[in-house]
Structures are given as structure tokens and as C-alpha cells.
Amino acid sequence: MTGTLCFTTAIPPKHYTPAQSLIDKLQSFRQSERITQYFCPVCGTHMLGRVLEDGGKPDGPGYWDLMTGTLDQAEGVFDVSAHIFIEDTLDGGFSDFVGAIADKEIERWPQGLHQGKQLPQYWHSLTIPNVEPSQSDKLHAHCKCGGVNFYIARPTARSALGTAGWPDVLIPFNSEVPLPPDEAWWIRDGGKKFLGGFCACNSCRLAAGMEWVEWAFVPTVDISLDAEGDIPLSLGSGTLKPYRSSKRATRYFCGTCGASVFWNGDERPQVIDVAVGLLDAAEGSRAESWLDWRTQRLSFREDAIPRGKSLTHAVEIGLAEHEKRAHGSLK
């Protein structure tokens, strides 16, 4: 529903009720019998959620959620207490990257808050299949309502064709270091995977309403609207809505459920950023048989530090630990 790996919400006091003038500006999406989500119909930003109690009766008691990515400040404004529904990720999802914040351990619940026994960090489901990549594979991507559907093919020789500007997750945007020669930076692991990265820029945060957005960098030639690969990607298909979020990029989101879908930069039209939360990979939410994650850098960390220093540092520590584990130096 968000396109991200980490749905970040804060719960205000029960007596909180948003102004009707705000609700009137937002589009609603019935996520489930109990939960209705509210997002901006212009840019797709998730703003609020209404959670019903007592079996989901519309006139029954309930409370509101605030999407933390919409808040101007994080430090001292909300306190991160728990990861929930970790079991749904199969591979631990984003929860592996936030084990503790300022030495406070974060609770880790398999389903809802206080439901079941807490899971250890780096938990993986025992039912994850052993995925052996094949050139015939297609990775299904879709939003919550199903209005956006597409498929991603495994990298081939054609995936490396063309040029594209270097992303901030690899080389800081304002870096004074000379750029390396052009290369297919989006193809990784000997041509087997696409690059995946974590972004904390203000634009991504505000466009999703979440603290971070995770992107897969995929050549447009490897995206199709059908599983057979016969119908090429069209940015006017389904319920996609465009939003020009800067002078150099257009974002796309689902106009029905508000899910972030694409970031399309003018300087690299042959490679598009795909919101990882949409990917339906058999091995889990991080789609690690498809993506080689760049964990050495949190993209645009300079936007995140002034707003939430301890939260940003916690993620960077988590990314560094994941990097060590991936290379066998930390068990």
C-alpha cells in the first residue's frame, strides 16, 4: 500500500481527531475492514490512518495513526517502540536494520503488538524457498488494490546497454569527487541482480509519508505489463498517476491506494527506480535473489540527520552490520 519496506506510524492520544478540512483534502482507501488509509490525491503522500476497534463497526470506537514521514521533526517527537508483522516479510524485511535506537532495544513482534513471542533480529522464516535464478523468471510487482501490475525480467546483456547518471546511493549527489567512467552501475553480482538502495531524502520521505523509501534500479527494457514480456512498460497504464516532484524527476503512484511505484529521473530515462515494497519475491520482502543491496550508504543522509539524528544513526548502524554479515565477518 505504500511501496516501502517499512510502514512508519505514530499513534497520538485517543482523543485526537484531525480537522475535517484536512480529511476533505485527502483520498481514502479501505485497507481492511478495520483500517482506512488517507493519502494526498495529488502526490500520493500517506498522511493518516483510521483504525476501528470492536470488530470494525464504522460507528464504533477507534483511533488515528499519523504517518511519521510527514512530520517536520522526528527527534523528540515520537518514540519508536516496536516492529510488528515481521512474519509477513519472510526475511525480516527492514526490521533487521533497526535493532536499537540510542541503546534502546526495539521490540520485534511476529504479528500485531504483543501477539505471539518476540522474534530475534535476523530472523528468517523456515519456509523460504531456495531460489535458483533462471532467465525465464519474472518478478511480479503490484500495489495493494491491484490497479498497478507489472513484471520484471532477470538481467541480460541488453540490460546493461545505455547510460545513466550515477545515483546518490553510490556517489553522493553533491560530491566533488570526479565521477567514474560511464558503466552499467545498475547491474550487480556479475550480471545476476539489479542494484537496490535505501533513500532518506526529504522528497522521498514526503512523497511516501514514510521515513525511508527503498528503490530497485531497473532498466525499462526489463519491465513489462504481462508475465510473458510482450507488452512493454507504459507509464500511463492502470491506476498510475504522475507527480512532478522536482525539476529533474517525475514520481508515479497508484491513484486508488496511494502506493509509491516509480521515480523517473530525466537524466536516466533508460533506468527507472521501482519501489521495492511492491515486489512479490518468493524469498521475502527484500527480494535478495533479485537485488544486490547497497548497504554502505543511506542515500541523502544529510536530509535525515537534522530531522532525526538518532533514528538515522540507528539505520546506518543496522546497514553496516548487515554489510558485515553479508561478507562473512559477522556471524
Short mmCIF file of C-alpha atoms in Angstrom, two decimals:
data_model
loop_
_atom_site.label_atom_id
_atom_site.label_comp_id
_atom_site.label_asym_id
_atom_site.label_seq_id
_atom_site.Cartn_x
_atom_site.Cartn_y
_atom_site.Cartn_z
CA MET A 1 0.00 0.00 0.00
CA THR A 2 2.97 2.34 0.49
CA GLY A 3 5.56 0.78 -1.82
CA THR A 4 8.06 0.85 1.06
CA LEU A 5 9.51 -1.90 3.23
CA CYS A 6 8.73 -0.07 6.45
CA PHE A 7 5.32 1.39 7.25
CA THR A 8 6.11 4.02 9.91
CA THR A 9 3.24 5.30 12.03
CA ALA A 10 2.86 7.17 15.29
CA ILE A 11 -0.22 6.88 17.49
CA PRO A 12 -1.43 10.14 19.09
CA PRO A 13 -3.71 10.24 22.14
CA LYS A 14 -7.10 8.63 21.58
CA HIS A 15 -8.90 11.95 21.83
CA TYR A 16 -7.03 13.24 18.76
CA THR A 17 -9.25 13.90 15.76
CA PRO A 18 -7.94 15.54 12.58
CA ALA A 19 -9.74 18.59 11.26
CA GLN A 20 -12.48 17.80 8.77
CA SER A 21 -10.92 20.35 6.42
CA LEU A 22 -7.83 18.09 6.25
CA ILE A 23 -9.85 14.91 5.71
CA ASP A 24 -11.75 16.60 2.89
CA LYS A 25 -8.47 17.22 1.02
CA LEU A 26 -7.40 13.58 1.21
CA GLN A 27 -8.39 10.45 -0.66
CA SER A 28 -9.42 7.43 1.37
CA PHE A 29 -8.60 3.79 0.75
CA ARG A 30 -10.20 0.96 2.74
CA GLN A 31 -7.18 -1.17 3.52
CA SER A 32 -9.21 -3.71 5.50
CA GLU A 33 -12.44 -3.97 7.45
CA ARG A 34 -10.80 -2.13 10.33
CA ILE A 35 -8.37 0.28 8.67
CA THR A 36 -8.88 3.17 6.28
CA GLN A 37 -5.86 5.00 4.92
CA TYR A 38 -5.87 8.65 3.82
CA PHE A 39 -3.42 9.99 1.24
CA CYS A 40 -2.90 13.08 -0.89
CA PRO A 41 -4.57 12.61 -4.31
CA VAL A 42 -2.01 14.96 -5.94
CA CYS A 43 1.32 13.48 -4.84
CA GLY A 44 0.35 10.19 -3.15
CA THR A 45 1.67 11.01 0.33
CA HIS A 46 0.11 8.82 3.01
CA MET A 47 -0.98 11.13 5.82
CA LEU A 48 -3.39 9.43 8.24
CA GLY A 49 -4.95 6.11 9.10
CA ARG A 50 -8.19 5.42 10.93
CA VAL A 51 -8.21 2.15 12.91
CA LEU A 52 -11.56 0.82 14.14
CA GLU A 53 -11.92 -1.34 17.21
CA ASP A 54 -14.85 -3.54 18.28
CA GLY A 55 -14.89 -5.69 15.15
CA GLY A 56 -14.56 -2.81 12.75
CA LYS A 57 -18.00 -1.24 13.27
CA PRO A 58 -17.98 2.13 11.42
CA ASP A 59 -19.64 3.93 14.32
CA GLY A 60 -17.59 2.10 16.96
CA PRO A 61 -14.54 3.28 18.88
CA GLY A 62 -11.18 3.67 17.19
CA TYR A 63 -8.06 5.78 16.92
CA TRP A 64 -5.97 7.64 14.34
CA ASP A 65 -2.47 6.91 13.06
CA LEU A 66 -0.10 9.63 11.86
CA MET A 67 2.40 8.75 9.15
CA THR A 68 5.74 9.77 10.64
CA GLY A 69 7.33 10.72 7.32
CA THR A 70 5.01 13.72 7.09
CA LEU A 71 6.34 15.22 10.34
CA ASP A 72 8.88 18.04 10.12
CA GLN A 73 10.78 16.64 13.10
CA ALA A 74 11.37 13.11 14.36
CA GLU A 75 13.84 13.67 17.19
CA GLY A 76 11.94 14.00 20.46
CA VAL A 77 8.54 13.91 18.72
CA PHE A 78 7.83 10.18 18.57
CA ASP A 79 9.39 7.19 20.29
CA VAL A 80 9.97 4.03 18.25
CA SER A 81 8.76 1.11 20.33
CA ALA A 82 8.25 -1.92 18.10
CA HIS A 83 8.41 -3.68 14.77
CA ILE A 84 5.20 -5.58 14.05
CA PHE A 85 4.11 -8.19 11.48
CA ILE A 86 7.70 -9.31 10.91
CA GLU A 87 6.49 -12.78 9.92
CA ASP A 88 4.81 -11.30 6.83
CA THR A 89 8.23 -10.33 5.43
CA LEU A 90 9.64 -13.91 5.48
CA ASP A 91 13.18 -12.46 5.60
CA GLY A 92 12.91 -9.89 8.40
CA GLY A 93 12.42 -7.01 5.97
CA PHE A 94 13.51 -3.58 7.16
CA SER A 95 13.39 -4.64 10.81
CA ASP A 96 16.90 -6.08 10.53
CA PHE A 97 18.25 -2.57 10.01
CA VAL A 98 16.75 -1.08 13.18
CA GLY A 99 17.64 -3.26 16.13
CA ALA A 100 18.04 -0.45 18.64
CA ILE A 101 17.79 3.34 18.75
CA ALA A 102 20.12 5.19 21.12
CA ASP A 103 20.75 1.92 23.03
CA LYS A 104 17.03 1.21 23.39
CA GLU A 105 16.17 -2.22 22.05
CA ILE A 106 13.16 -2.26 19.72
CA GLU A 107 10.51 -4.91 20.31
CA ARG A 108 10.06 -7.41 17.48
CA TRP A 109 6.59 -8.97 17.18
CA PRO A 110 5.72 -11.67 14.62
CA GLN A 111 2.24 -10.24 14.07
CA GLY A 112 0.42 -7.45 15.91
CA LEU A 113 1.74 -5.71 19.01
CA HIS A 114 2.18 -8.20 21.89
CA GLN A 115 0.89 -11.07 19.74
CA GLY A 116 3.00 -14.23 20.00
CA LYS A 117 6.62 -14.50 21.08
CA GLN A 118 9.13 -11.85 20.02
CA LEU A 119 11.49 -12.77 17.20
CA PRO A 120 15.28 -12.32 17.26
CA GLN A 121 16.99 -9.88 14.93
CA TYR A 122 17.96 -11.52 11.62
CA TRP A 123 15.06 -13.96 11.93
CA HIS A 124 14.18 -15.76 8.70
CA SER A 125 11.16 -17.93 8.04
CA LEU A 126 11.90 -21.65 7.75
CA THR A 127 9.56 -21.78 4.76
CA ILE A 128 11.65 -19.51 2.49
CA PRO A 129 12.30 -21.40 -0.76
CA ASN A 130 15.80 -21.79 -2.16
CA VAL A 131 15.56 -19.62 -5.26
CA GLU A 132 17.81 -20.59 -8.16
CA PRO A 133 17.74 -17.67 -10.63
CA SER A 134 16.68 -18.54 -14.15
CA GLN A 135 16.50 -16.36 -17.25
CA SER A 136 12.84 -17.37 -17.59
CA ASP A 137 11.99 -15.83 -14.20
CA LYS A 138 9.59 -12.93 -13.91
CA LEU A 139 9.13 -10.98 -10.69
CA HIS A 140 5.56 -9.79 -10.16
CA ALA A 141 5.12 -6.27 -8.76
CA HIS A 142 1.79 -4.82 -7.72
CA CYS A 143 0.13 -2.38 -5.35
CA LYS A 144 -2.39 -3.18 -2.62
CA CYS A 145 -5.51 -2.52 -4.71
CA GLY A 146 -4.13 -4.25 -7.83
CA GLY A 147 -4.53 -1.18 -10.03
CA VAL A 148 -0.79 -1.25 -10.76
CA ASN A 149 0.65 -4.53 -12.05
CA PHE A 150 3.89 -5.23 -13.88
CA TYR A 151 6.67 -7.80 -14.22
CA ILE A 152 10.46 -7.61 -14.05
CA ALA A 153 12.74 -9.93 -16.02
CA ARG A 154 16.19 -11.12 -14.94
CA PRO A 155 19.13 -9.05 -16.25
CA THR A 156 20.51 -9.92 -19.69
CA ALA A 157 23.11 -8.36 -21.97
CA ARG A 158 20.59 -5.77 -23.15
CA SER A 159 20.02 -4.65 -19.54
CA ALA A 160 23.50 -3.09 -19.49
CA LEU A 161 23.00 -1.02 -22.64
CA GLY A 162 22.67 2.75 -22.44
CA THR A 163 23.95 5.31 -19.97
CA ALA A 164 22.51 6.78 -16.80
CA GLY A 165 23.68 9.33 -14.24
CA TRP A 166 25.16 7.92 -11.04
CA PRO A 167 22.65 7.74 -8.14
CA ASP A 168 23.31 9.28 -4.74
CA VAL A 169 23.26 5.87 -3.09
CA LEU A 170 26.53 5.09 -4.94
CA ILE A 171 28.09 8.56 -5.22
CA PRO A 172 26.83 11.49 -3.11
CA PHE A 173 24.87 13.93 -5.25
CA ASN A 174 26.99 16.95 -4.31
CA SER A 175 30.29 15.09 -4.20
CA GLU A 176 33.34 16.91 -5.51
CA VAL A 177 35.00 13.60 -6.36
CA PRO A 178 35.27 13.12 -10.15
CA LEU A 179 32.66 10.69 -11.44
CA PRO A 180 33.90 7.31 -12.66
CA PRO A 181 33.60 6.46 -16.37
CA ASP A 182 30.13 5.53 -17.55
CA GLU A 183 29.20 1.98 -16.74
CA ALA A 184 26.09 -0.07 -16.09
CA TRP A 185 26.13 0.57 -12.34
CA TRP A 186 22.56 -0.74 -12.02
CA ILE A 187 23.66 -4.31 -12.89
CA ARG A 188 25.30 -6.16 -9.98
CA ASP A 189 26.62 -9.50 -8.82
CA GLY A 190 28.20 -10.43 -12.14
CA GLY A 191 25.11 -9.55 -14.12
CA LYS A 192 22.70 -11.58 -11.98
CA LYS A 193 20.96 -8.84 -10.00
CA PHE A 194 19.81 -5.23 -10.03
CA LEU A 195 21.00 -2.59 -7.57
CA GLY A 196 18.84 -1.89 -4.52
CA GLY A 197 19.24 1.11 -2.23
CA PHE A 198 17.76 2.97 0.73
CA CYS A 199 16.80 6.64 0.39
CA ALA A 200 16.14 9.12 3.21
CA CYS A 201 15.84 12.30 1.12
CA ASN A 202 13.13 14.78 2.05
CA SER A 203 11.45 14.36 -1.32
CA CYS A 204 11.08 10.56 -0.99
CA ARG A 205 10.03 10.84 2.64
CA LEU A 206 7.33 13.39 1.92
CA ALA A 207 6.11 11.67 -1.26
CA ALA A 208 5.53 8.39 0.60
CA GLY A 209 4.77 9.65 4.11
CA MET A 210 7.23 7.04 5.41
CA GLU A 211 10.68 7.52 6.94
CA TRP A 212 12.54 5.77 4.12
CA VAL A 213 11.88 4.58 0.59
CA GLU A 214 13.69 1.57 -0.85
CA TRP A 215 14.36 1.54 -4.58
CA ALA A 216 15.36 -1.08 -7.13
CA PHE A 217 17.16 0.39 -10.15
CA VAL A 218 15.77 -1.47 -13.16
CA PRO A 219 16.20 -0.87 -16.92
CA THR A 220 12.86 -0.11 -18.54
CA VAL A 221 13.54 -2.83 -21.15
CA ASP A 222 13.28 -5.40 -18.35
CA ILE A 223 9.81 -4.27 -17.23
CA SER A 224 6.64 -5.45 -18.93
CA LEU A 225 2.93 -5.27 -18.22
CA ASP A 226 2.48 -9.01 -18.79
CA ALA A 227 4.24 -12.09 -17.45
CA GLU A 228 5.27 -13.14 -20.95
CA GLY A 229 7.18 -9.91 -21.50
CA ASP A 230 5.32 -8.97 -24.67
CA ILE A 231 3.73 -5.71 -23.52
CA PRO A 232 6.35 -3.06 -22.66
CA LEU A 233 6.06 -0.76 -19.68
CA SER A 234 3.71 2.17 -20.14
CA LEU A 235 3.68 4.94 -17.56
CA GLY A 236 0.05 5.62 -18.44
CA SER A 237 -1.19 2.14 -17.58
CA GLY A 238 -3.58 1.06 -14.86
CA THR A 239 -4.13 3.46 -11.99
CA LEU A 240 -0.70 5.14 -12.22
CA LYS A 241 -0.71 8.88 -11.52
CA PRO A 242 2.26 11.17 -12.18
CA TYR A 243 3.57 13.86 -9.88
CA ARG A 244 6.40 16.18 -10.90
CA SER A 245 8.29 16.23 -7.61
CA SER A 246 11.30 18.25 -8.77
CA LYS A 247 12.82 19.94 -11.79
CA ARG A 248 14.52 16.70 -12.75
CA ALA A 249 12.13 13.91 -11.85
CA THR A 250 8.58 12.60 -12.05
CA ARG A 251 7.17 10.23 -9.49
CA TYR A 252 4.34 7.78 -10.09
CA PHE A 253 1.90 6.41 -7.53
CA CYS A 254 -1.34 4.44 -7.54
CA GLY A 255 -4.29 6.79 -7.67
CA THR A 256 -6.50 4.31 -5.81
CA CYS A 257 -4.43 3.06 -2.84
CA GLY A 258 -1.62 5.64 -2.87
CA ALA A 259 1.31 3.23 -3.24
CA SER A 260 4.60 4.75 -4.41
CA VAL A 261 5.57 3.00 -7.65
CA PHE A 262 8.30 4.73 -9.70
CA TRP A 263 10.84 7.56 -9.57
CA ASN A 264 11.72 8.56 -13.11
CA GLY A 265 14.74 10.87 -13.44
CA ASP A 266 15.20 12.96 -16.56
CA GLU A 267 18.94 12.26 -16.62
CA ARG A 268 18.50 8.48 -16.86
CA PRO A 269 15.41 7.63 -18.93
CA GLN A 270 16.62 4.08 -19.62
CA VAL A 271 16.72 3.14 -15.92
CA ILE A 272 13.76 3.66 -13.61
CA ASP A 273 13.52 3.37 -9.82
CA VAL A 274 10.97 0.76 -8.71
CA ALA A 275 9.51 0.87 -5.18
CA VAL A 276 10.70 -2.37 -3.55
CA GLY A 277 7.61 -2.74 -1.36
CA LEU A 278 5.66 -3.73 -4.48
CA LEU A 279 7.84 -6.74 -5.28
CA ASP A 280 6.32 -10.16 -4.66
CA ALA A 281 9.50 -12.21 -4.37
CA ALA A 282 9.22 -15.79 -3.15
CA GLU A 283 12.24 -15.43 -0.86
CA GLY A 284 10.92 -12.45 1.08
CA SER A 285 10.33 -8.72 1.06
CA ARG A 286 13.94 -7.73 0.34
CA ALA A 287 13.88 -9.80 -2.89
CA GLU A 288 17.51 -10.79 -2.34
CA SER A 289 17.68 -13.21 -5.27
CA TRP A 290 16.88 -10.19 -7.48
CA LEU A 291 18.55 -7.28 -5.71
CA ASP A 292 22.08 -6.56 -4.55
CA TRP A 293 21.57 -4.11 -1.71
CA ARG A 294 23.86 -1.13 -1.32
CA THR A 295 24.25 -1.07 2.47
CA GLN A 296 27.38 1.08 2.62
CA ARG A 297 25.36 4.28 2.30
CA LEU A 298 21.94 5.63 3.29
CA SER A 299 21.14 7.88 0.35
CA PHE A 300 20.74 11.60 1.16
CA ARG A 301 21.52 11.04 4.83
CA GLU A 302 22.23 14.79 5.05
CA ASP A 303 18.47 15.40 4.73
CA ALA A 304 17.68 12.95 7.51
CA ILE A 305 20.27 13.86 10.16
CA PRO A 306 18.88 17.33 11.11
CA ARG A 307 15.37 15.92 11.41
CA GLY A 308 16.10 12.66 13.22
CA LYS A 309 19.73 12.10 14.23
CA SER A 310 19.26 9.07 16.48
CA LEU A 311 16.87 7.33 14.07
CA THR A 312 19.23 7.90 11.13
CA HIS A 313 22.25 6.67 13.04
CA ALA A 314 20.33 3.55 14.09
CA VAL A 315 19.63 2.68 10.46
CA GLU A 316 23.23 3.33 9.45
CA ILE A 317 24.45 1.01 12.21
CA GLY A 318 21.98 -1.62 11.02
CA LEU A 319 23.14 -1.28 7.41
CA ALA A 320 26.79 -1.59 8.48
CA GLU A 321 26.05 -4.75 10.49
CA HIS A 322 24.19 -6.22 7.54
CA GLU A 323 27.20 -5.50 5.33
CA LYS A 324 29.50 -7.35 7.72
CA ARG A 325 27.15 -10.32 7.88
CA ALA A 326 26.83 -10.42 4.10
CA HIS A 327 30.61 -10.67 3.74
CA GLY A 328 31.07 -13.27 6.45
CA SER A 329 32.86 -11.11 9.02
CA LEU A 330 29.94 -11.15 11.46
CA LYS A 331 28.00 -14.30 12.35
#
